[in-house]
Amino acid sequence: MTPQEYVEEVLSLVERIPEGRVMSYGAIADALADVSGRNSARQVGTVMARHGGGVPWHRVVTSSGRMPPGHEQEARQRLMSEGVPLKGEHVDMARASWQP
């Protein structure tokens, strides 16, 4: 899989995350590992930072439920409007995580 194809796969998966649910960077990497030959949460983060503006980027969080760095306030508002369960400043991953 080429780097551009990987970008497209990541963005396609993020587009499929249902409203009110989230995936972690690592869960996205894991979900695509078999087809892509890659398994790096950092690579997913790079894809999201560079290309994620057109997809529901706010639904991608860290494994601990932390929202995208530098966009916490907007992500929190969007997630709250979708009914994503929170624990303080973090997403409640036990209740909000989604797997394809």
PDB file of C-alpha atoms in Angstrom, residues 1-49:
ATOM      1  CA  MET A   1       0.000   0.000   0.000  1.00  0.00           C
ATOM      2  CA  THR A   2       1.402   3.378  -0.989  1.00  0.00           C
ATOM      3  CA  PRO A   3       1.558   6.259   1.506  1.00  0.00           C
ATOM      4  CA  GLN A   4      -1.288   8.022  -0.351  1.00  0.00           C
ATOM      5  CA  GLU A   5      -3.420   4.883  -0.232  1.00  0.00           C
ATOM      6  CA  TYR A   6      -2.796   4.692   3.511  1.00  0.00           C
ATOM      7  CA  VAL A   7      -3.946   8.295   3.913  1.00  0.00           C
ATOM      8  CA  GLU A   8      -7.117   7.448   1.999  1.00  0.00           C
ATOM      9  CA  GLU A   9      -7.757   4.337   4.128  1.00  0.00           C
ATOM     10  CA  VAL A  10      -7.322   6.279   7.381  1.00  0.00           C
ATOM     11  CA  LEU A  11      -9.663   9.042   6.235  1.00  0.00           C
ATOM     12  CA  SER A  12     -12.217   6.531   4.964  1.00  0.00           C
ATOM     13  CA  LEU A  13     -12.251   4.758   8.319  1.00  0.00           C
ATOM     14  CA  VAL A  14     -12.608   8.035  10.225  1.00  0.00           C
ATOM     15  CA  GLU A  15     -15.576   8.944   8.015  1.00  0.00           C
ATOM     16  CA  ARG A  16     -17.284   5.711   9.113  1.00  0.00           C
ATOM     17  CA  ILE A  17     -17.028   6.406  12.862  1.00  0.00           C
ATOM     18  CA  PRO A  18     -20.671   6.888  13.901  1.00  0.00           C
ATOM     19  CA  GLU A  19     -21.868  10.083  15.514  1.00  0.00           C
ATOM     20  CA  GLY A  20     -21.550   9.801  19.276  1.00  0.00           C
ATOM     21  CA  ARG A  21     -18.636   7.351  19.106  1.00  0.00           C
ATOM     22  CA  VAL A  22     -14.841   7.677  18.887  1.00  0.00           C
ATOM     23  CA  MET A  23     -11.736   5.715  17.928  1.00  0.00           C
ATOM     24  CA  SER A  24      -8.216   6.146  19.213  1.00  0.00           C
ATOM     25  CA  TYR A  25      -5.269   6.717  16.914  1.00  0.00           C
ATOM     26  CA  GLY A  26      -3.980   3.284  17.901  1.00  0.00           C
ATOM     27  CA  ALA A  27      -7.309   1.568  17.250  1.00  0.00           C
ATOM     28  CA  ILE A  28      -7.343   3.036  13.744  1.00  0.00           C
ATOM     29  CA  ALA A  29      -3.785   1.811  13.171  1.00  0.00           C
ATOM     30  CA  ASP A  30      -4.743  -1.652  14.470  1.00  0.00           C
ATOM     31  CA  ALA A  31      -7.858  -1.806  12.285  1.00  0.00           C
ATOM     32  CA  LEU A  32      -5.809  -1.053   9.169  1.00  0.00           C
ATOM     33  CA  ALA A  33      -2.691  -3.085  10.051  1.00  0.00           C
ATOM     34  CA  ASP A  34      -3.541  -6.195   8.031  1.00  0.00           C
ATOM     35  CA  VAL A  35      -4.400  -4.345   4.816  1.00  0.00           C
ATOM     36  CA  SER A  36      -1.740  -1.646   5.113  1.00  0.00           C
ATOM     37  CA  GLY A  37       1.271  -3.409   6.586  1.00  0.00           C
ATOM     38  CA  ARG A  38       1.552  -0.475   8.989  1.00  0.00           C
ATOM     39  CA  ASN A  39       0.548  -0.269  12.642  1.00  0.00           C
ATOM     40  CA  SER A  40       1.532   3.092  14.056  1.00  0.00           C
ATOM     41  CA  ALA A  41      -0.677   5.426  16.040  1.00  0.00           C
ATOM     42  CA  ARG A  42       1.830   8.179  15.245  1.00  0.00           C
ATOM     43  CA  GLN A  43       1.324   7.675  11.507  1.00  0.00           C
ATOM     44  CA  VAL A  44      -2.433   7.961  12.000  1.00  0.00           C
ATOM     45  CA  GLY A  45      -1.868  11.159  13.980  1.00  0.00           C
ATOM     46  CA  THR A  46       0.264  12.568  11.171  1.00  0.00           C
ATOM     47  CA  VAL A  47      -2.401  11.711   8.606  1.00  0.00           C
ATOM     48  CA  MET A  48      -5.061  13.391  10.724  1.00  0.00           C
ATOM     49  CA  ALA A  49      -2.939  16.495  11.301  1.00  0.00           C
TER      50      ALA A  49
END
